[in-house]
Short mmCIF file of N, CA, C and O in Angstrom, two decimals:
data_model
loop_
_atom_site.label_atom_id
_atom_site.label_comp_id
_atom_site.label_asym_id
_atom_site.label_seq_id
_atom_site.Cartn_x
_atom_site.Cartn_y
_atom_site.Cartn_z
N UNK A 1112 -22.22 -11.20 -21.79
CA UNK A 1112 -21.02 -10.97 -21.02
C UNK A 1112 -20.69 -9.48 -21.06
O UNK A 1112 -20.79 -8.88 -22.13
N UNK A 1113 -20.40 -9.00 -20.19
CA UNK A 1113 -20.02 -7.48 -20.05
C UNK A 1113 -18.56 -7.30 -19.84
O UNK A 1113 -17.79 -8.03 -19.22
N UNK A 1114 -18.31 -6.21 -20.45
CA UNK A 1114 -16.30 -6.19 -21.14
C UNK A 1114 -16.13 -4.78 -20.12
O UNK A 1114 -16.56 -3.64 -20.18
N UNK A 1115 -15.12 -5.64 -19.05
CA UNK A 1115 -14.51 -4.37 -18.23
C UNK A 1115 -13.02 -4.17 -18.18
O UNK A 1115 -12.27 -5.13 -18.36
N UNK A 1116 -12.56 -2.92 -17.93
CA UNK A 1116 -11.39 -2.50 -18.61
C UNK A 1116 -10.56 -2.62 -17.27
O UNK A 1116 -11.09 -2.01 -16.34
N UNK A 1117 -9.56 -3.18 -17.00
CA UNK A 1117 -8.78 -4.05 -16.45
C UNK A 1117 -7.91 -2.70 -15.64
O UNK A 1117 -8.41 -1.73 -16.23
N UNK A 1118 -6.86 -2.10 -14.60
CA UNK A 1118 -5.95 -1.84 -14.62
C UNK A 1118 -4.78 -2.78 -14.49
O UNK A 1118 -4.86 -3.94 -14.08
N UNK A 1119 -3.80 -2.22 -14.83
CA UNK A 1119 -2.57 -2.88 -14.34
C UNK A 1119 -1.54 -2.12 -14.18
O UNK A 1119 -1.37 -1.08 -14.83
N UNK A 1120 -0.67 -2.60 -13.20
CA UNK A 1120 0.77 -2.15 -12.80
C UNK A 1120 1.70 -1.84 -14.50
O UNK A 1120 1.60 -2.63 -15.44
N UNK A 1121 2.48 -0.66 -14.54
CA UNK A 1121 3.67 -0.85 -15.18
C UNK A 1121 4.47 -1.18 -14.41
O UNK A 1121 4.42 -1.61 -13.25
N UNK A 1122 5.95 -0.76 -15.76
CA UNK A 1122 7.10 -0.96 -14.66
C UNK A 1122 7.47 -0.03 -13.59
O UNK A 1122 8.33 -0.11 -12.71
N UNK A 1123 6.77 0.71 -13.82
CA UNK A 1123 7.70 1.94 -12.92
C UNK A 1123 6.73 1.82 -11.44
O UNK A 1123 7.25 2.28 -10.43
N UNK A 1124 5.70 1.37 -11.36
CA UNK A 1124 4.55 1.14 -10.61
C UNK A 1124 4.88 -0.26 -9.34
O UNK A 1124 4.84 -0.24 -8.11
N UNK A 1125 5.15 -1.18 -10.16
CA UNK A 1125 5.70 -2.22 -9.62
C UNK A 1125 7.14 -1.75 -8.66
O UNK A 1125 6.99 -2.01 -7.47
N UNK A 1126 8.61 -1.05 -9.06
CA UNK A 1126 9.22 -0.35 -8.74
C UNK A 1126 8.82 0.65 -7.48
O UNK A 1126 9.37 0.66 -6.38
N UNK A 1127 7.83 1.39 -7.85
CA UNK A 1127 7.24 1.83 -6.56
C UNK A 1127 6.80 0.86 -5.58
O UNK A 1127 7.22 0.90 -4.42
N UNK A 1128 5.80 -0.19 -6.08
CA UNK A 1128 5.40 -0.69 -4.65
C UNK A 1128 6.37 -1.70 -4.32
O UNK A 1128 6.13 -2.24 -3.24
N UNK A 1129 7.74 -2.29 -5.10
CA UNK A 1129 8.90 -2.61 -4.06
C UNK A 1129 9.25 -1.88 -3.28
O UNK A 1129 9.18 -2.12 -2.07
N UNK A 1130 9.84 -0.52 -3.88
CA UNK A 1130 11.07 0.47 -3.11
C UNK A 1130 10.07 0.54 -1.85
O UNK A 1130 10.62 0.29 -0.78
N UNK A 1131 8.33 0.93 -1.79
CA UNK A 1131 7.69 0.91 -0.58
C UNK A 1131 8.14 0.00 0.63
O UNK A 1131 8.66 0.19 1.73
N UNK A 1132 7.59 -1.33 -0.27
CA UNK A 1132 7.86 -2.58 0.69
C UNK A 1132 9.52 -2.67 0.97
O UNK A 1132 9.75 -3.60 1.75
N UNK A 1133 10.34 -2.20 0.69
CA UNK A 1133 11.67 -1.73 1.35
C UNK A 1133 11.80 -1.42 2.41
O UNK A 1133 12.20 -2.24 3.24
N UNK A 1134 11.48 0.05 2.81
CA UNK A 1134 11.25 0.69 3.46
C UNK A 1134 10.12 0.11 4.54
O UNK A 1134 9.67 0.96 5.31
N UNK A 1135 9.66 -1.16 4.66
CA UNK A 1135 8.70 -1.32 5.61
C UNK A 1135 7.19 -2.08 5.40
O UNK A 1135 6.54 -2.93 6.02
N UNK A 1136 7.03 -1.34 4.27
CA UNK A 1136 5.74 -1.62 4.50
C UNK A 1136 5.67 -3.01 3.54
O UNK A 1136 6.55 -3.37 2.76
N UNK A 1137 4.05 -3.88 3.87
CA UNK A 1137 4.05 -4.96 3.35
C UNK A 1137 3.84 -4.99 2.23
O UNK A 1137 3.06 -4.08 1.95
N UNK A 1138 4.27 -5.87 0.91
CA UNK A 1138 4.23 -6.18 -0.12
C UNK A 1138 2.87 -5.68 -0.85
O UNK A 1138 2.68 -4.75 -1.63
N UNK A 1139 2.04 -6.59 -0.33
CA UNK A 1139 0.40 -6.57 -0.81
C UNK A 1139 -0.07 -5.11 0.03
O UNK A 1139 -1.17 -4.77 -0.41
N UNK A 1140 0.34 -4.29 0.92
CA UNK A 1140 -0.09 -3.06 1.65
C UNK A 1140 0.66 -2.54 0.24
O UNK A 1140 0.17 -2.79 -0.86
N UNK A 1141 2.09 -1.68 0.44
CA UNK A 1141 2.38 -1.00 -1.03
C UNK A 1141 2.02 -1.71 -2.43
O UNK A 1141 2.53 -1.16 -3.41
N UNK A 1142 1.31 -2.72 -2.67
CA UNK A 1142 0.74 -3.04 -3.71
C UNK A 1142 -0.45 -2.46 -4.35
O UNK A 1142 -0.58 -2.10 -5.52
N UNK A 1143 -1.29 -2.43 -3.37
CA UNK A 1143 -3.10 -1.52 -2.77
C UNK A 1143 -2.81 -0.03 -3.00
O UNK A 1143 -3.44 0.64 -3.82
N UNK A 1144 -1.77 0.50 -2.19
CA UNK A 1144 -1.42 1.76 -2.13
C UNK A 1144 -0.77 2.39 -3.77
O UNK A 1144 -1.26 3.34 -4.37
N UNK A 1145 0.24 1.69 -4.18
CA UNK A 1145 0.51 2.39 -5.88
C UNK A 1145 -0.80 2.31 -6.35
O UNK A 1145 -1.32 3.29 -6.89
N UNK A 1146 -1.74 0.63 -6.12
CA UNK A 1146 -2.73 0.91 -7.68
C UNK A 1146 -4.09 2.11 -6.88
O UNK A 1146 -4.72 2.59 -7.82
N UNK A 1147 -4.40 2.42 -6.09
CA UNK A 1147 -4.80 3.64 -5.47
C UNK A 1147 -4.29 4.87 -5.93
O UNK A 1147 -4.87 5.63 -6.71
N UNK A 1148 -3.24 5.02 -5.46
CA UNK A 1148 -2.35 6.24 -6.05
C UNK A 1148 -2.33 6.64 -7.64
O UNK A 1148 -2.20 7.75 -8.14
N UNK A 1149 -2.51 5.48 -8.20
CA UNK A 1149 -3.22 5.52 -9.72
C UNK A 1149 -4.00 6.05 -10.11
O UNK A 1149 -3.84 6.69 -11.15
N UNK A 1150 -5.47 6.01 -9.29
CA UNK A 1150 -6.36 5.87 -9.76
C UNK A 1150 -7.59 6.85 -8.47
O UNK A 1150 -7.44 6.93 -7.25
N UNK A 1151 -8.77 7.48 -9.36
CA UNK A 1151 -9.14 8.03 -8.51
C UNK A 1151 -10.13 7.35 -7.26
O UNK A 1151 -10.54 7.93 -6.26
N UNK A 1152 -10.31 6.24 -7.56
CA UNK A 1152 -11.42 5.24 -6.63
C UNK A 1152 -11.30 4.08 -7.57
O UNK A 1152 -11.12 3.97 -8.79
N UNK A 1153 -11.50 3.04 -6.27
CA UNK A 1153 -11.88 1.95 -7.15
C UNK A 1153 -12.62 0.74 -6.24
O UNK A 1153 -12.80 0.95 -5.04
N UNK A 1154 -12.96 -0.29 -6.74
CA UNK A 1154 -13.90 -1.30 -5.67
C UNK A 1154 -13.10 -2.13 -5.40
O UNK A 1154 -12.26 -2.21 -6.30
N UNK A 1155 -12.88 -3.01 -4.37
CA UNK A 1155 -12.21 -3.82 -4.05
C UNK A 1155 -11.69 -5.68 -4.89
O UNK A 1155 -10.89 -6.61 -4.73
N UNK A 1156 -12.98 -5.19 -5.88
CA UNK A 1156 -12.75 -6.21 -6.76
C UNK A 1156 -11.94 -5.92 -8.20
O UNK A 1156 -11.60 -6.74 -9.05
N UNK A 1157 -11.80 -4.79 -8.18
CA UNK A 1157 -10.89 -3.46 -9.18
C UNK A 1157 -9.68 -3.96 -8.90
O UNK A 1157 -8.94 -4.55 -9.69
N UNK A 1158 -9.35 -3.57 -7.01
CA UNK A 1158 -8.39 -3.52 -6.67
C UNK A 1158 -7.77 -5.29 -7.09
O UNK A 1158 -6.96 -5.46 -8.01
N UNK A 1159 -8.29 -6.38 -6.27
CA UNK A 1159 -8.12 -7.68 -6.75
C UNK A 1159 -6.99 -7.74 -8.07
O UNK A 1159 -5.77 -7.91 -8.03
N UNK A 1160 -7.97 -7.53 -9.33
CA UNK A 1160 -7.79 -7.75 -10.57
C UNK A 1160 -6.46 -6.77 -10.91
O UNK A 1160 -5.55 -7.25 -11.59
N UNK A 1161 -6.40 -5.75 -10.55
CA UNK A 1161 -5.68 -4.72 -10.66
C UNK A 1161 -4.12 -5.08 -10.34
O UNK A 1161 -3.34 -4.77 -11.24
N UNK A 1162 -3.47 -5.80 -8.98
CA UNK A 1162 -2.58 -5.87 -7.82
C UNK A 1162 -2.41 -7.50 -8.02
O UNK A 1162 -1.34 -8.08 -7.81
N UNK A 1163 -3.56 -8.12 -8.45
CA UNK A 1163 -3.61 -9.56 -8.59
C UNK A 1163 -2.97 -10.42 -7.43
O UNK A 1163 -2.05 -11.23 -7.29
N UNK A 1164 -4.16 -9.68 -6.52
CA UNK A 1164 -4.39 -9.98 -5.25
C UNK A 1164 -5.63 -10.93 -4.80
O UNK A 1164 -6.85 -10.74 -4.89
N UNK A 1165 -5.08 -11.75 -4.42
CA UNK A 1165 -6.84 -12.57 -3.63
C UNK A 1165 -7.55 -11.48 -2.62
O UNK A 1165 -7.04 -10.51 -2.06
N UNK A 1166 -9.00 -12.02 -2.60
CA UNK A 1166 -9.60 -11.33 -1.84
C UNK A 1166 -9.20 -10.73 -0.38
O UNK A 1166 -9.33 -9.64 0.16
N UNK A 1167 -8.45 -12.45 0.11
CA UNK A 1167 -8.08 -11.94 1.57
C UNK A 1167 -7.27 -10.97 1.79
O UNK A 1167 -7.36 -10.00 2.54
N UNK A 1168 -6.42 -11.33 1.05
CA UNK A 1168 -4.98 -10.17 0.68
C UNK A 1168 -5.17 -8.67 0.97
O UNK A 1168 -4.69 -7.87 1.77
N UNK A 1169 -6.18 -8.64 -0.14
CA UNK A 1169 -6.80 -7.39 -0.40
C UNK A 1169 -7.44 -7.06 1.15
O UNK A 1169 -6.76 -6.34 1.88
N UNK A 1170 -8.13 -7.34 1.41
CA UNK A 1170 -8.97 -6.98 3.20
C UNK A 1170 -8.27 -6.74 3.76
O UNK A 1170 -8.47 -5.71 4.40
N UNK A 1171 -6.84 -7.49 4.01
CA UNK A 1171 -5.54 -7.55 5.09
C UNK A 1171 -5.31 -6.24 4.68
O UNK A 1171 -5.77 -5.44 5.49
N UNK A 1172 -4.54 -5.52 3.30
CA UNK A 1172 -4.31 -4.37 2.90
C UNK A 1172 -5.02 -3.25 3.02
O UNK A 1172 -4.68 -2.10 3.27
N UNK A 1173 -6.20 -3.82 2.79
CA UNK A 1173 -7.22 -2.11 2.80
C UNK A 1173 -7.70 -2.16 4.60
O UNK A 1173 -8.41 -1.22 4.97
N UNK A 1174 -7.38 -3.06 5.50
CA UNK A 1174 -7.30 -2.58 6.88
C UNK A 1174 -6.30 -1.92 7.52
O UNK A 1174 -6.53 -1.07 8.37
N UNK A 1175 -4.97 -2.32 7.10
CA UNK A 1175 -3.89 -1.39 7.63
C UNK A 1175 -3.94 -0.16 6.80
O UNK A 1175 -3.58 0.92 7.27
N UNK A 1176 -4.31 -0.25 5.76
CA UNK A 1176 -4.72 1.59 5.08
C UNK A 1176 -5.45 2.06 5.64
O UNK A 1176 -5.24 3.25 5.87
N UNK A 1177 -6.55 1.51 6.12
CA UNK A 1177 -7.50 2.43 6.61
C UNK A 1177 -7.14 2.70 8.10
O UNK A 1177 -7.80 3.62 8.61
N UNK A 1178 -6.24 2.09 8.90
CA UNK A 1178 -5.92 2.26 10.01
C UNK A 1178 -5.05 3.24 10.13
O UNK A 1178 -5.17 4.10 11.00
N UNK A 1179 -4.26 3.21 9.43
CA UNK A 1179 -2.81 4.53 9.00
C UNK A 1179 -4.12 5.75 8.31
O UNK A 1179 -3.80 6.84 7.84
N UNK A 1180 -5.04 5.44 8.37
CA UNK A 1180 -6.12 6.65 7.64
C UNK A 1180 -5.54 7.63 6.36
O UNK A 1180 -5.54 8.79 5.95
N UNK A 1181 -5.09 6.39 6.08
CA UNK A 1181 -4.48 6.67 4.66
C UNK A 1181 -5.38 6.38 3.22
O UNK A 1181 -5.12 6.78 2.09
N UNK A 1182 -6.42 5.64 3.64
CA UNK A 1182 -7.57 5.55 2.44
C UNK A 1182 -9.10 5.85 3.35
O UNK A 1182 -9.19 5.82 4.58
N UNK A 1183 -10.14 6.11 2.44
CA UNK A 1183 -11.57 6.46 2.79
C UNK A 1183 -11.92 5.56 1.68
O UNK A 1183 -11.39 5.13 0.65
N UNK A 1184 -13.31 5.41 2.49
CA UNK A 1184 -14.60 4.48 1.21
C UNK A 1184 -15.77 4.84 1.53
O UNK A 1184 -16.01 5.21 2.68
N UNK A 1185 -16.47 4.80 0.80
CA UNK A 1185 -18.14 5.09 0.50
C UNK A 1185 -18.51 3.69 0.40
O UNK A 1185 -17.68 2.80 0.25
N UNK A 1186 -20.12 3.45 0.52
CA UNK A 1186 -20.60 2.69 -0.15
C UNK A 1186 -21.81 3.22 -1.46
O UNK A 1186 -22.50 4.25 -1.49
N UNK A 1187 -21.74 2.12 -2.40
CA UNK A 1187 -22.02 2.46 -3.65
C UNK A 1187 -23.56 1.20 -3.58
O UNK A 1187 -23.37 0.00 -3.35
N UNK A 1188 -24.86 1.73 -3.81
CA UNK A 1188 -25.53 0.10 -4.42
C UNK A 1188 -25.73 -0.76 -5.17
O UNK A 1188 -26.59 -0.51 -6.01
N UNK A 1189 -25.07 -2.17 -5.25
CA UNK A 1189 -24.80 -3.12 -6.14
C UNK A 1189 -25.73 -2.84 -7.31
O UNK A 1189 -26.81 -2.40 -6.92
N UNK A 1190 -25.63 -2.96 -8.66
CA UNK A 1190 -26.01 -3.35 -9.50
C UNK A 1190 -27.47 -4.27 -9.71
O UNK A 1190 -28.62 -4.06 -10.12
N UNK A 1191 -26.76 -5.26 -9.23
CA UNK A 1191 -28.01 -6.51 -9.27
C UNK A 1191 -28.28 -6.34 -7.46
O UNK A 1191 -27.58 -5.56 -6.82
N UNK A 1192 -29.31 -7.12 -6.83
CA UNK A 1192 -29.30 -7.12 -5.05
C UNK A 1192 -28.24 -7.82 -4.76
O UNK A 1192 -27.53 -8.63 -5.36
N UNK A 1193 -28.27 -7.19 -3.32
CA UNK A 1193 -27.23 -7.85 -2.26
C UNK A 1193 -26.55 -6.47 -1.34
O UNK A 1193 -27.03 -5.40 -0.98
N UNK A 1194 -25.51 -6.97 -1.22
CA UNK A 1194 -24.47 -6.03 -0.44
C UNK A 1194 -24.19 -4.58 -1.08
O UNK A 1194 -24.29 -4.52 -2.30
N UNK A 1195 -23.92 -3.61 -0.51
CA UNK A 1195 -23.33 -2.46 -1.33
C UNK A 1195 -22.10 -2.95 -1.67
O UNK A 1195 -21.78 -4.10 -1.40
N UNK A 1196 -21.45 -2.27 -2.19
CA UNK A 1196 -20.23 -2.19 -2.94
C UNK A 1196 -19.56 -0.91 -2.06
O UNK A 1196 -20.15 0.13 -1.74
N UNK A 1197 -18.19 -1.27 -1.75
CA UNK A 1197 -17.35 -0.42 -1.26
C UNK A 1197 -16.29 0.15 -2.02
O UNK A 1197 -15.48 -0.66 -2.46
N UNK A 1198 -16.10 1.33 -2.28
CA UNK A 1198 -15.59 2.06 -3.07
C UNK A 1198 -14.27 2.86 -2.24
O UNK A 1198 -14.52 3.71 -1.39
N UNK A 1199 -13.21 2.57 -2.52
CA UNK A 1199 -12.04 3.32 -1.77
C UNK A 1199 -11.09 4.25 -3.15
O UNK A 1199 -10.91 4.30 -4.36
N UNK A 1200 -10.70 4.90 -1.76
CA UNK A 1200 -9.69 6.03 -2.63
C UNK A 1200 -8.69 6.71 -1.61
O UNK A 1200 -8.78 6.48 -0.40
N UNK A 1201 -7.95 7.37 -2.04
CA UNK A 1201 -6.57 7.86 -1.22
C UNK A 1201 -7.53 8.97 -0.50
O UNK A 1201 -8.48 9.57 -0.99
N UNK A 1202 -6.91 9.07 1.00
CA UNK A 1202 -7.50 10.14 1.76
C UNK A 1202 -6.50 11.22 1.95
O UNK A 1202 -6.91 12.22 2.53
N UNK A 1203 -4.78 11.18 1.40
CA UNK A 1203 -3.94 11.53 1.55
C UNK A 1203 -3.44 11.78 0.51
O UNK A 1203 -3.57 10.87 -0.31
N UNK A 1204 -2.91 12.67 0.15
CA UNK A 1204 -1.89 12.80 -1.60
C UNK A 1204 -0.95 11.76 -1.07
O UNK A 1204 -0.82 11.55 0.13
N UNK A 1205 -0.21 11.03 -2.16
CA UNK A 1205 1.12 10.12 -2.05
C UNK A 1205 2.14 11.14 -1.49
O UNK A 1205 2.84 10.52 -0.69
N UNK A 1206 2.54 12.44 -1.55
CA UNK A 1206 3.40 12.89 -0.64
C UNK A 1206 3.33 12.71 0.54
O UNK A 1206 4.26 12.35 1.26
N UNK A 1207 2.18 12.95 0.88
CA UNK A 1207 2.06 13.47 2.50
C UNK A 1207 2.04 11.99 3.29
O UNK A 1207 2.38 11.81 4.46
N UNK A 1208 1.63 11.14 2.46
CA UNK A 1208 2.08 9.12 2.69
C UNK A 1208 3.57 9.36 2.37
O UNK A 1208 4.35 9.29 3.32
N UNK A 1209 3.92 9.53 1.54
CA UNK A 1209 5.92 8.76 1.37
C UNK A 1209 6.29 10.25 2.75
O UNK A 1209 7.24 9.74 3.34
N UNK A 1210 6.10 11.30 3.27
CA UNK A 1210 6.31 12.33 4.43
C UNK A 1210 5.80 11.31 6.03
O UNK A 1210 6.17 11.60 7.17
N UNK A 1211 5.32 10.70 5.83
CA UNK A 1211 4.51 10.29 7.08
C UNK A 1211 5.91 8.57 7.17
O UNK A 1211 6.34 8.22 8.27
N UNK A 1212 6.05 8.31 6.73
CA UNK A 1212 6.90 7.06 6.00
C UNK A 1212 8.39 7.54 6.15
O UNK A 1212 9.08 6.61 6.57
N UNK A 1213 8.86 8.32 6.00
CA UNK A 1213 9.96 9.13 6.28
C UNK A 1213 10.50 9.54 7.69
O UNK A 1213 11.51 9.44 8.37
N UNK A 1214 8.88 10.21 7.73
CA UNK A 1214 9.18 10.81 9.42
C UNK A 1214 9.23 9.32 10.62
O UNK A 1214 9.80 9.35 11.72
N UNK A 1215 8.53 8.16 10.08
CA UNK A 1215 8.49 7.16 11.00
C UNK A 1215 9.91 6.48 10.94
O UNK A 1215 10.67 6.26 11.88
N UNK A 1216 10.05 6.23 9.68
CA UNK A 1216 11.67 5.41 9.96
C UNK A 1216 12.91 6.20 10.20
O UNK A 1216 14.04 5.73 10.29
N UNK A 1217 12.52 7.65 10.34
CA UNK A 1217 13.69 8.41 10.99
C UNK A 1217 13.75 8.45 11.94
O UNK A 1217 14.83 8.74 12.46
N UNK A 1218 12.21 8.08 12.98
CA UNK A 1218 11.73 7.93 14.50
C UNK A 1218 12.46 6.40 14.84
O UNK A 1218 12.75 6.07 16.00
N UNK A 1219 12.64 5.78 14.00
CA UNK A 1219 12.75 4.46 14.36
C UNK A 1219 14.50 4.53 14.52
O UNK A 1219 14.98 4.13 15.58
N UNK A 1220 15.52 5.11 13.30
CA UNK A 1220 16.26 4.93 13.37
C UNK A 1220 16.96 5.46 14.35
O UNK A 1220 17.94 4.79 14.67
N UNK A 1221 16.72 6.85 15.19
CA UNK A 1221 17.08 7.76 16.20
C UNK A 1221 16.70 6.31 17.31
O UNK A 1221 17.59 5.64 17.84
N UNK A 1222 15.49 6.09 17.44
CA UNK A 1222 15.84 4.95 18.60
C UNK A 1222 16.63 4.33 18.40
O UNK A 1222 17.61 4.46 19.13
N UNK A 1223 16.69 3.08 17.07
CA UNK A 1223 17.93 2.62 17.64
C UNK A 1223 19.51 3.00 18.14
O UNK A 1223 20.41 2.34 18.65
N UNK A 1224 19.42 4.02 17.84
CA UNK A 1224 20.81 5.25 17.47
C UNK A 1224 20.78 5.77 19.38
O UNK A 1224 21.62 6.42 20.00
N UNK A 1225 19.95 5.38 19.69
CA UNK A 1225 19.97 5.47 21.41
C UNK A 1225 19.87 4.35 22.25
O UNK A 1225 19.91 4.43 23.48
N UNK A 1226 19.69 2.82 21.35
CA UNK A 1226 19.76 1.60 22.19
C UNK A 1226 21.64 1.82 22.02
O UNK A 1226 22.50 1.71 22.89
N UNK A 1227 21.74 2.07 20.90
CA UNK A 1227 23.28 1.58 20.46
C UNK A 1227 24.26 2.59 21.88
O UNK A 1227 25.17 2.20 22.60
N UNK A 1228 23.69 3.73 21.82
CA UNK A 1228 24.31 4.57 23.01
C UNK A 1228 24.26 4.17 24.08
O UNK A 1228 25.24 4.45 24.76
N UNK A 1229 23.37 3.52 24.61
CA UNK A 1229 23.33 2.73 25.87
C UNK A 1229 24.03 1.45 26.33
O UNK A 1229 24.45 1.19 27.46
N UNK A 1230 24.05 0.86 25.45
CA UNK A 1230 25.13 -0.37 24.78
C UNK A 1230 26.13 0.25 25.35
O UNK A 1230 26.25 0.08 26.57
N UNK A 1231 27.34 1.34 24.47
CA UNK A 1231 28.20 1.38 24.69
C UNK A 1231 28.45 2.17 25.98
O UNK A 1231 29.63 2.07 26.33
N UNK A 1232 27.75 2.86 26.72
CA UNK A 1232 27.57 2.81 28.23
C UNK A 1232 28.24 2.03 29.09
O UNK A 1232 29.19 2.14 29.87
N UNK A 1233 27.28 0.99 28.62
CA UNK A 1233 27.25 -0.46 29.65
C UNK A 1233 28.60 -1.36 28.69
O UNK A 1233 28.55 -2.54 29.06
N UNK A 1234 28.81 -1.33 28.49
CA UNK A 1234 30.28 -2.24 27.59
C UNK A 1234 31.61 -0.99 28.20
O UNK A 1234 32.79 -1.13 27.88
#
């Protein structure tokens, strides 16, 4: 049996990927994103164990990251045969993510801040 060294969330970690999912984003997405932000790379089965996330979970998450092009991956070759191994990591410092996150829900709130003006227009 081979002994691998686990991450896990603290408290202050967990805290982060609520206050995220606050602000918007999904639970299991700021879940992926703190234990990333952790860490300098990791495999998707890292991530799993890490977030204590099912596989699907995990796929759902590391597609909207990679769509916001907020993470990159390599592939790595398995160990034993088969598939490579995909290896992700932040493509972004966590500032320039919680800056990008900022600038969107200030975009969002100015719209509504112009439905509401139109409203009182028409009223």
């Amino acid at each position: 049996m081979k002994l691998e060294k686990v991450l896990t969330f603290t408290e202050k970690e967990e805290e982060l990927a609520d206050l995220l999912s606050e602000v918007g984003l999904k639970k299991n997405v700021a879940k992926v994103l703190v234990y990333l932000a952790n860490t300098e790379e990791a495999t998707s089965r890292e991530i799993e164990r890490g977030t204590d996330l099912r596989q699907p979970e995990v796929s759902i998450a590391m597609r909207t990251l990679s769509e916001k092009e907020w993470i990159s991956n390599r592939e790595s070759k398995a160990e034993s045969k088969g598939r490579p191994v995909k290896i992700y990591n932040l493509s972004k410092p966590m500032a320039e993510i919680i800056d990008t996150l900022e600038k969107d829900k200030k975009e969002e709130i100015e719209n509504q801040l112009e439905i509401i003006k139109k409203i009182r227009k028409i009223v």
